Short mmCIF file of C-alpha atoms and ligand atoms in Angstrom, two decimals:
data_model
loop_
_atom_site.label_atom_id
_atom_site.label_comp_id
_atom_site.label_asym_id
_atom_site.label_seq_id
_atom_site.Cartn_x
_atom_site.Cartn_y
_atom_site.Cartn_z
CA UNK A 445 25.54 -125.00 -35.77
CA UNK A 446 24.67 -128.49 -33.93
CA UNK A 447 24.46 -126.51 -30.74
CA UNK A 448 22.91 -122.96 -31.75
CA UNK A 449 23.53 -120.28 -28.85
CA UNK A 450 20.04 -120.02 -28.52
CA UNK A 451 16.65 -121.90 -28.60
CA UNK A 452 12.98 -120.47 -28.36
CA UNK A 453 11.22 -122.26 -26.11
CA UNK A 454 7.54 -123.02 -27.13
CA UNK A 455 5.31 -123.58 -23.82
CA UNK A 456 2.95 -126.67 -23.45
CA UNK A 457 -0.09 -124.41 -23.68
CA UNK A 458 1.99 -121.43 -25.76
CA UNK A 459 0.14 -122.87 -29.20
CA UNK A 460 -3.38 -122.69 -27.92
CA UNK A 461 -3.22 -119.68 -26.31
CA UNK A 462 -1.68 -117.86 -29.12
CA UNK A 463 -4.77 -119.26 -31.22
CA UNK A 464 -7.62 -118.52 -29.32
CA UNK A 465 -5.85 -114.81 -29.23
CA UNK A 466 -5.72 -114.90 -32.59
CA UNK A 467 -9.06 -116.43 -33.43
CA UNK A 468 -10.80 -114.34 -30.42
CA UNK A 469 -11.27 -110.85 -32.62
CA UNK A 470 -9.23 -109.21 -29.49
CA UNK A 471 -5.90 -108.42 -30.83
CA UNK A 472 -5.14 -105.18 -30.01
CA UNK A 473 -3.39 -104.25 -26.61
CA UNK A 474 -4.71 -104.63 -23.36
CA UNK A 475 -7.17 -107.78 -23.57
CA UNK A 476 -7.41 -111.09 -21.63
CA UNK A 477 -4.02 -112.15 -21.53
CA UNK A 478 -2.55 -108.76 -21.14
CA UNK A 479 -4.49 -109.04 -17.65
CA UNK A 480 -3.48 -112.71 -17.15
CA UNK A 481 0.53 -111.82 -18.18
CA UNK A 482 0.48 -108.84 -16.30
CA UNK A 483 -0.83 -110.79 -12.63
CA UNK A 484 1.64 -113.61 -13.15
CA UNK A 485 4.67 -110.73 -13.44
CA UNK A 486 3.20 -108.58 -10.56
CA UNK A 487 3.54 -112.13 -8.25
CA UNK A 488 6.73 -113.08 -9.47
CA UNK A 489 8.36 -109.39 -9.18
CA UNK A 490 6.57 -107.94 -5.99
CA UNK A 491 6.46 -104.74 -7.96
CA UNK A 492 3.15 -102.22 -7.22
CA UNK A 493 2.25 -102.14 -10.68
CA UNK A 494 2.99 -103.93 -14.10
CA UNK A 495 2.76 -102.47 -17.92
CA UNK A 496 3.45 -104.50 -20.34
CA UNK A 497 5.32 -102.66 -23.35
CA UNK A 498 6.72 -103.73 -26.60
CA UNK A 499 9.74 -104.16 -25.42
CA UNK A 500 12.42 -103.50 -22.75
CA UNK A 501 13.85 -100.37 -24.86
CA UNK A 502 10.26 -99.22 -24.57
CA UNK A 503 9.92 -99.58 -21.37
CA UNK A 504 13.22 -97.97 -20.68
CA UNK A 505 11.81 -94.90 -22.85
CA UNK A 506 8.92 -94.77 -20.82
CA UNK A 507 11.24 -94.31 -17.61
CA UNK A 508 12.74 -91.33 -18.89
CA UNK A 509 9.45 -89.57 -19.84
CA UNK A 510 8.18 -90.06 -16.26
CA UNK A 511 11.53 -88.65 -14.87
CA UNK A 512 10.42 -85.63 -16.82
CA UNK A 513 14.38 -86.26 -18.32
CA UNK A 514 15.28 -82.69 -20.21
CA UNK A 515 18.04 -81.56 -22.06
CA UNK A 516 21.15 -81.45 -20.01
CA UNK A 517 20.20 -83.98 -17.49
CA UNK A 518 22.67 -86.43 -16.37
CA UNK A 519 22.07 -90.21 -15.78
CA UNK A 520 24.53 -92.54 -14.30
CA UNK A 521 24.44 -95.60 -15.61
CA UNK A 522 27.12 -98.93 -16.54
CA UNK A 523 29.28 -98.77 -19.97
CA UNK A 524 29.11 -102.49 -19.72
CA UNK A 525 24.95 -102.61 -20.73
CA UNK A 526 23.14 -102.81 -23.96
CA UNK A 527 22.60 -99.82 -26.10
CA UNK A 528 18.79 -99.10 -24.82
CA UNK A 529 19.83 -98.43 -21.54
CA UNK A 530 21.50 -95.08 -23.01
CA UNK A 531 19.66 -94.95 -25.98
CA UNK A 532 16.55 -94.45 -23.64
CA UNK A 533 17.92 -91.44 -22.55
CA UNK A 534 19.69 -89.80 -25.02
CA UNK A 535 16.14 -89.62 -27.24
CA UNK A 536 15.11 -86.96 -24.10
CA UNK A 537 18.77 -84.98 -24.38
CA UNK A 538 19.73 -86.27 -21.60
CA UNK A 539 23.39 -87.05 -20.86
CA UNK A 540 24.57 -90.61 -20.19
CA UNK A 541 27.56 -90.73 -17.77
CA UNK A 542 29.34 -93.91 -17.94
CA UNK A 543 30.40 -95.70 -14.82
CA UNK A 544 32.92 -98.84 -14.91
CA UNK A 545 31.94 -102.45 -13.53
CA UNK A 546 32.97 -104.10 -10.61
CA UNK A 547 35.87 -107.39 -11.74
CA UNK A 548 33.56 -109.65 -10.37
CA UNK A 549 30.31 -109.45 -11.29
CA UNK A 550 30.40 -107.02 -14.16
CA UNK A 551 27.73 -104.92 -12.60
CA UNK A 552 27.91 -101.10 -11.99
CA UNK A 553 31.00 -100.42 -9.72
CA UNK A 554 28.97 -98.75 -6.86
CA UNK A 555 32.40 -97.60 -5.51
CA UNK A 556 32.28 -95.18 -8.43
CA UNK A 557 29.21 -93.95 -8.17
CA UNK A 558 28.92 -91.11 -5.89
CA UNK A 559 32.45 -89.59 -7.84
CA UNK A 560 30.15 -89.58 -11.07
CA UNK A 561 26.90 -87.11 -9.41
CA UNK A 562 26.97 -83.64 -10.14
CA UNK A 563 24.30 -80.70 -9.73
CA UNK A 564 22.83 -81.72 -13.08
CA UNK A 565 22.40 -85.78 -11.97
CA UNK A 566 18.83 -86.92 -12.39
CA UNK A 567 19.04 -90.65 -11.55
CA UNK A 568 21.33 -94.01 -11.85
CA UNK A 569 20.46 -96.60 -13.92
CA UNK A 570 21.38 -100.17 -12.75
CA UNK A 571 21.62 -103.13 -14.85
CA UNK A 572 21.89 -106.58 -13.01
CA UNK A 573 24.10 -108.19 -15.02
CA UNK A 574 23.24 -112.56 -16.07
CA UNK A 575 20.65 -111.54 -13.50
CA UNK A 576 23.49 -111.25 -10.28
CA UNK A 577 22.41 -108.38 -8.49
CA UNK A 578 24.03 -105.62 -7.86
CA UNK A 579 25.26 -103.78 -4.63
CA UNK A 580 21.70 -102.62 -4.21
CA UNK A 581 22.21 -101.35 -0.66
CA UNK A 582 25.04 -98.68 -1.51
CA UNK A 583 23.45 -97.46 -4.73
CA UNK A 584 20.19 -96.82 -2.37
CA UNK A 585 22.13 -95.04 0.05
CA UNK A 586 24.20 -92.92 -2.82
CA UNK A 587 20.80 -91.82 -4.55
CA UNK A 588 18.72 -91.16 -1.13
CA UNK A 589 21.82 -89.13 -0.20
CA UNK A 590 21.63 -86.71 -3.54
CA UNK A 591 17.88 -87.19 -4.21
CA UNK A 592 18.31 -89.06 -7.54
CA UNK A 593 15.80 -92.02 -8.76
CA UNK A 594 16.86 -95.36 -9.19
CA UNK A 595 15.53 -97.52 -12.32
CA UNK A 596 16.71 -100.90 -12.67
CA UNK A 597 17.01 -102.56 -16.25
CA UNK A 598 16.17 -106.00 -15.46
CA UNK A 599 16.15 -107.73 -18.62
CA UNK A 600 18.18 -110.23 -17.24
CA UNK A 601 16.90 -110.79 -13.41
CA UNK A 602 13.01 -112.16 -13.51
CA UNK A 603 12.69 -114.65 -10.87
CA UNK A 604 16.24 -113.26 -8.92
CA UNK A 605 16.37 -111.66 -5.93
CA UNK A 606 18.94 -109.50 -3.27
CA UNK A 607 18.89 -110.67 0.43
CA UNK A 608 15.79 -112.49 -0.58
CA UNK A 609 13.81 -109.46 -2.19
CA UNK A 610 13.05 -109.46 -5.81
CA UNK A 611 15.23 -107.56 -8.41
CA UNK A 612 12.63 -104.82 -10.04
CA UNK A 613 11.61 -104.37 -6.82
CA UNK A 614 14.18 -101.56 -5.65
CA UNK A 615 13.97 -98.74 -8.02
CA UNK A 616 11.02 -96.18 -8.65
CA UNK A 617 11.19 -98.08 -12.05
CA UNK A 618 12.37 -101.44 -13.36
CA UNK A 619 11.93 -102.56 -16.86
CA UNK A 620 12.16 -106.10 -18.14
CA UNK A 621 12.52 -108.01 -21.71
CA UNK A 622 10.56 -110.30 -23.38
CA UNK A 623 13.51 -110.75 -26.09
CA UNK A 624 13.75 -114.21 -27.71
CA UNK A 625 16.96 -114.28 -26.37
CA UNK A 626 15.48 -113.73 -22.81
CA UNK A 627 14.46 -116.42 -20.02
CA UNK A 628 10.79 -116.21 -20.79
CA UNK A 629 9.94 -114.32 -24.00
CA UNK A 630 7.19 -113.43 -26.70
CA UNK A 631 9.68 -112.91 -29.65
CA UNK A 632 9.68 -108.89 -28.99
CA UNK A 633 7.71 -107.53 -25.39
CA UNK A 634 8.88 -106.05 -22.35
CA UNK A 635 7.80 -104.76 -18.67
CA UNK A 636 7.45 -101.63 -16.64
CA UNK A 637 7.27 -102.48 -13.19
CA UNK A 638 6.73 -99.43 -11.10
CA UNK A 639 7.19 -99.02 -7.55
CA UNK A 640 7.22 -95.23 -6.72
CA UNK A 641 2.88 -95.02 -6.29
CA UNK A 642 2.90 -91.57 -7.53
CA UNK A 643 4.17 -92.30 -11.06
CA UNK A 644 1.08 -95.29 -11.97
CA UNK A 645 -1.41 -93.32 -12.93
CA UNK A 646 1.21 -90.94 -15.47
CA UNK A 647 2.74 -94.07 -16.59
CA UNK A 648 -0.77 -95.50 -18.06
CA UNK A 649 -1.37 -92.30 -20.15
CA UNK A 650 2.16 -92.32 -21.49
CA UNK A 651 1.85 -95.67 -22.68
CA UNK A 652 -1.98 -94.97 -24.07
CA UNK A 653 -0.21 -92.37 -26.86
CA UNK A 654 -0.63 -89.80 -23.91
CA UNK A 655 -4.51 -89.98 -23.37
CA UNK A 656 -6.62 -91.71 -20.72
CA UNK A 657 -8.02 -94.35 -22.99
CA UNK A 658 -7.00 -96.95 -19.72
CA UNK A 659 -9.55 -95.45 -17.28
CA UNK A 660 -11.93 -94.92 -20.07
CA UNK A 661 -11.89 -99.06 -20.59
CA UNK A 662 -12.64 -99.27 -16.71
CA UNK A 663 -15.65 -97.13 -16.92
CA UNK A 664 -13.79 -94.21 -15.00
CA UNK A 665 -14.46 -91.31 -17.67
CA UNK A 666 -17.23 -91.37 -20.21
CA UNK A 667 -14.76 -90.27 -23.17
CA UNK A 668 -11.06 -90.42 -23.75
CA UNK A 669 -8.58 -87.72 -24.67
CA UNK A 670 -5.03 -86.22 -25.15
CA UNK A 671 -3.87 -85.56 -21.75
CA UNK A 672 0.00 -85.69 -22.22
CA UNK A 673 2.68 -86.81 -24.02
CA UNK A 674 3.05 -90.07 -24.71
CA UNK A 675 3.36 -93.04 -27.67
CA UNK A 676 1.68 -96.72 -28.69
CA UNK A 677 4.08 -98.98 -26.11
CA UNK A 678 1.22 -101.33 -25.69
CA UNK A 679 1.71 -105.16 -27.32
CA UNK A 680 -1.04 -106.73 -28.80
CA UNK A 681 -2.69 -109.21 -26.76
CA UNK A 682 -1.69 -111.81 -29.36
CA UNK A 683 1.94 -111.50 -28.35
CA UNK A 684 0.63 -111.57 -24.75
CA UNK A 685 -0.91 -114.83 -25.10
CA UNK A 686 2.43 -116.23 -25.95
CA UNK A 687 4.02 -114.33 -23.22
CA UNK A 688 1.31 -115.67 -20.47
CA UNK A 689 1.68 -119.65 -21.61
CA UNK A 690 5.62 -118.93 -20.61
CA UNK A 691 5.11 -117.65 -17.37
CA UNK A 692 2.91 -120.18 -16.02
CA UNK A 693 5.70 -122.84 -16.38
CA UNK A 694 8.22 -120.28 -15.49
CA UNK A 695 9.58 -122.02 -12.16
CA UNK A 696 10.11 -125.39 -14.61
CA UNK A 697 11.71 -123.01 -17.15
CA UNK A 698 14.14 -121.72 -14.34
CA UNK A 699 14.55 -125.33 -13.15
CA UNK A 700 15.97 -126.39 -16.82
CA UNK A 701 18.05 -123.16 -16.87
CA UNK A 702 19.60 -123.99 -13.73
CA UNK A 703 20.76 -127.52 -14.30
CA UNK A 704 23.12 -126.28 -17.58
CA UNK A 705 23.94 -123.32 -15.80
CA UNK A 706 25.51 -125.70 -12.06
CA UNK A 707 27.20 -127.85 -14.93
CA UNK A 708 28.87 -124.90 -16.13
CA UNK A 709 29.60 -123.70 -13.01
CA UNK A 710 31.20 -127.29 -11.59
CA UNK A 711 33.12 -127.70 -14.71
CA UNK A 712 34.36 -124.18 -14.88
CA UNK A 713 34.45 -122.67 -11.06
CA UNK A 714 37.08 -120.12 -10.58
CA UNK A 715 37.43 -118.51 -13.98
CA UNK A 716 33.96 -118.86 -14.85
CA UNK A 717 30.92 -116.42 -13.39
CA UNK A 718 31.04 -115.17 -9.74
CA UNK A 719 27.55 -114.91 -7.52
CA UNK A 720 28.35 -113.06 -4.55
CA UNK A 721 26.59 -114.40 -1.22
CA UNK A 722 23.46 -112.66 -0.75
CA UNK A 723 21.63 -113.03 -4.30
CA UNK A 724 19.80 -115.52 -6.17
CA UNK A 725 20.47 -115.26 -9.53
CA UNK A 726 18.22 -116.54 -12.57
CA UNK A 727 20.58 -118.60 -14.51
CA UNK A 728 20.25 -116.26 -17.21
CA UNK A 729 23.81 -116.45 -19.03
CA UNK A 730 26.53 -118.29 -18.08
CA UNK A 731 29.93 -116.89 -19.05
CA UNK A 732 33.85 -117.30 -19.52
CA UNK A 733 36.52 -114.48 -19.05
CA UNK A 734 39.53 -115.38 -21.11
CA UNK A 735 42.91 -114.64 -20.60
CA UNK A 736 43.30 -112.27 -23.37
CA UNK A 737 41.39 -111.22 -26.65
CA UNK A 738 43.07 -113.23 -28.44
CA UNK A 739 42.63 -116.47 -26.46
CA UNK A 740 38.66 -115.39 -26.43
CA UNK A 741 38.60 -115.88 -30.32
CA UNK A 742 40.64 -118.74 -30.17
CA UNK A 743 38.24 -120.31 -27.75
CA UNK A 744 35.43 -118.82 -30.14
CA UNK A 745 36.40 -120.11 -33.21
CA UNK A 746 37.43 -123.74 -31.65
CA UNK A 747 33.95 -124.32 -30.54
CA UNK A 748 32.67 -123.38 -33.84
CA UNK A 749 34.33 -125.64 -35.50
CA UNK A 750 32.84 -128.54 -33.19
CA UNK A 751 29.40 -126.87 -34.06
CA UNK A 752 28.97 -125.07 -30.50
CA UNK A 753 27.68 -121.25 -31.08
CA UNK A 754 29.29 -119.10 -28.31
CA UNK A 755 29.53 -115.81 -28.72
CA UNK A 756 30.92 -112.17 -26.68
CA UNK A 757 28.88 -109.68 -25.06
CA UNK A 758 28.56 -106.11 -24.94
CA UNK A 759 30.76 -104.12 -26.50
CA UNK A 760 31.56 -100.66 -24.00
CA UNK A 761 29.06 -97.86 -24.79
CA UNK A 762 31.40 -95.39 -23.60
CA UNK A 763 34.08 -95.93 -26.40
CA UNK A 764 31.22 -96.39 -28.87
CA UNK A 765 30.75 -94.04 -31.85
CA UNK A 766 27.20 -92.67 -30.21
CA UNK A 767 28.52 -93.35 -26.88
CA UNK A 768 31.30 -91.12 -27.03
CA UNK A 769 29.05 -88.32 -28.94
CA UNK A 770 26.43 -88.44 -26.44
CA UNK A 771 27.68 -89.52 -23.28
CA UNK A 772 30.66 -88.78 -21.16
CA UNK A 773 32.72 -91.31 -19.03
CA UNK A 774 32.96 -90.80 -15.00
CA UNK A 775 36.21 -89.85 -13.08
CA UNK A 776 37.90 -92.83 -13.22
CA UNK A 777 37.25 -93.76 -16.69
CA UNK A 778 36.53 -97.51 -18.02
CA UNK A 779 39.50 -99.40 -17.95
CA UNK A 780 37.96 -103.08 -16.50
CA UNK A 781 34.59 -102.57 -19.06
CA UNK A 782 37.23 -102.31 -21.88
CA UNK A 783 38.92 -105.18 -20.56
CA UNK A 784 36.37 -107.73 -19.81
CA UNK A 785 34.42 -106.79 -23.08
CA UNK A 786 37.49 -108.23 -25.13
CA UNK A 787 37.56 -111.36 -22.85
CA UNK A 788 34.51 -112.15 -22.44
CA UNK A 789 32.82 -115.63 -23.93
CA UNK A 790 29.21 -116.53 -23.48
CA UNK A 791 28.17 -120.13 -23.32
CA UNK A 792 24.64 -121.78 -24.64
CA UNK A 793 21.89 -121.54 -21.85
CA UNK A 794 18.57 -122.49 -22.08
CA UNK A 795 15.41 -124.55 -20.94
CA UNK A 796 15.88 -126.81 -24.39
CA UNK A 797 19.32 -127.36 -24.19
CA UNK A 798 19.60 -130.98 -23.08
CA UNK A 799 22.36 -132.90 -20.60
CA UNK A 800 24.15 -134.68 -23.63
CA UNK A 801 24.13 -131.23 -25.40
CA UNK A 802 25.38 -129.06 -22.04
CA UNK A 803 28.24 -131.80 -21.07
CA UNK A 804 28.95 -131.50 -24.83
CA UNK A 805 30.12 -127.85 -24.43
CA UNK A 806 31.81 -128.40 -21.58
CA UNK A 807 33.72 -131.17 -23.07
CA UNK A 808 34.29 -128.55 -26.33
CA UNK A 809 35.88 -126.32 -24.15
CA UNK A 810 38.01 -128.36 -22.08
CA UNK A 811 39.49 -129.34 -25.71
CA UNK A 812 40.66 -125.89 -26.23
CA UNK A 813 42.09 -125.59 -22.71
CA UNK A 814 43.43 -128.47 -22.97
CA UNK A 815 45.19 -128.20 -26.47
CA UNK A 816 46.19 -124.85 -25.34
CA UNK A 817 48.42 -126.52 -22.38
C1 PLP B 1299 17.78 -107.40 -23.90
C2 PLP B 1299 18.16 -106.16 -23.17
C3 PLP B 1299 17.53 -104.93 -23.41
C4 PLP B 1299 16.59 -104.71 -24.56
O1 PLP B 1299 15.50 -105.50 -24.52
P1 PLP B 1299 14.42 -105.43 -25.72
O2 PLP B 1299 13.23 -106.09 -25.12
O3 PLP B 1299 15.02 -106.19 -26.87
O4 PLP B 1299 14.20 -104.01 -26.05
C5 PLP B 1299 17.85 -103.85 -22.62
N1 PLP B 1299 18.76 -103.96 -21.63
C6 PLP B 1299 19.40 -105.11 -21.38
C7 PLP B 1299 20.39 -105.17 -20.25
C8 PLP B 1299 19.14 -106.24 -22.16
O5 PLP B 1299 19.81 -107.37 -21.93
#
């Protein structure tokens, strides 16, 4: 493809750092630029406390350890989200219990929310979706009402905020991604940004393969040892090197994002994305919705042809094979996840994609809409 949906970015100083991690014989977890990472992400989140994991389905995992998630539990969460956002609870037993998405913005319908808690709820699971926040203020209220935590997956919302506070920042956990595919990235890493003050200290051991080797390193216990459960969710401070060179130029990252992502938007305003007042969204992904499914692959295979890689988005997890062995959908079923899925058309976005290249798209798909009339 001329235009390939996606394009690592490499960082000015991303080569340099990755060498001197290399070279510096400290290449397991936890070193120099896990430090330097980890205080770049604490500024731009707000959260009380970062961990940098493998990835964002580690991190996710890690969440449902420190909810002490058993058998039987129930967690609330969208249909419309990747697979690790139920995956990370199904590996405890628990129970995922699929909510629809709002028309709009695709996010968790917070309408449906409260109809979905019963005795056995644990927590809700949010999942900003292209970064747009979500109704934050009446999922708070819903979960303070029936004591249930809040984790956000924000794989998609570094650097975006709701009424002017920083997504990550509202549940007792957030997790983030450090996918390829992701606005800053180390080829495979993630985030757990915790908030709730009581679960820091667990979190650390869980991630150390359940002992205390963190407190150890700070000169806090003379030996280390097997305290809990736990597993290796640490990334080597190679990939961290990579991952700190990106954040440092993160506001020019978001600055490229942007511009494709308002020439989408002036070109395609009214069927294209909605961002509700309120929230600042990262310019993560930039989508279409389609008429019909069949229009969607039209569209799809049109812009293939012209050598522009667009693709669709999640497929529902609650009419999925695991989804519908694990899970169970909430009163009032599915019906605009099922929809949108089929509609659905993603658009290149990122940093290296240049103006020729985004008014290139635009112009690809105005050709299909246009031949279509
Ligand atoms: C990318 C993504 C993940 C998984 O991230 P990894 O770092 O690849 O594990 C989880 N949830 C959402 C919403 C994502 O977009």
């Amino acid at each position: 493809m001329r235009i390939p949906f996606n394009r690592p970015l490499l960082a000015p100083r991303e080569r340099e750092y990755l060498t001197l991690a290399a070279e510096s014989g400290q290449t397991s977890g936890d070193g120099p630029y896990t430090r330097r990472a980890t205080e770049l992400l604490r500024e731009l989140t707000g959260a009380r406390s970062v961990l940098l994991t493998t990835s964002c389905t580690h991190a996710l995992e890690l969440t449902a350890l420190l909810l002490d998630l058993r058998p039987g539990d129930e967690v609330i969460m969208p249909s419309f989200t990747f697979v690790s956002t139920a995956n990370a609870f199904v590996l405890r037993g628990a129970v995922p219990v699929f909510v629809d998405c709002r028309p709009d913005t695709l996010n968790l319908d917070e309408r449906a929310v409260e109809a979905a808690v019963t005795t056995r709820t644990k927590a809700i699971v949010v999942v900003h979706y292209g970064g747009v926040a979500c109704e934050m203020d009446a999922i708070t209220k819903v979960a303070e009402r029936h004591g249930l935590a809040v984790v956000e997956d924000n794989a998609h919302g570094l650097g975006a905020s709701y009424h002017g506070r920083p997504l990550g920042s509202f549940g007792a956990l957030a997790t983030q991604s450090f996918h390829a595919t992701k606005n800053v990235s180390c080829g495979e890493g993630g985030a757990l940004l915790i908030n709730d003050e009581r679960l820091v200290e667990r979190a650390e051991i869980l991630r150390e393969k359940g002992t205390d080797r963190s407190r150890f390193y700070r000169g806090q216990v003379d030996k280390y040892r097997w305290m809990d459960v736990g597993s290796s969710y640490l990334p080597s401070d190679v990939l961290a090197a990579g991952l700190a060179a990106q954040l440092e130029v993160f506001d020019e990252i978001q600055r490229r994002r942007h511009r494709v992502w308002d020439a989408y938007d002036a070109a395609f305003a009214g069927w294209g994305m909605a961002v509700p007042p309120g929230r600042e969204h990262p310019a993560h992904l930039y989508y279409l919705l389609m008429p019909d499914l069949g229009r969607r692959q039209g569209l799809l295979s049109h812009l293939a042809e012209l050598g522009v890689q667009a693709t669709f988005h999640y497929q529902p997890l609650h009419s999925a094979p695991a989804g519908q062995r694990f899970g169970r959908v909430a009163p009032g079923g599915c019906a605009v996840t099922s929809d949108v899925a089929d509609r659905l058309v993603r658009l290149p976005l990122y940093a290296r994609l240049s103006e020729a290249e985004t008014a290139e798209v635009i112009a690809a798909v105005r050709s299909f809409v246009d031949a279509a009339d």
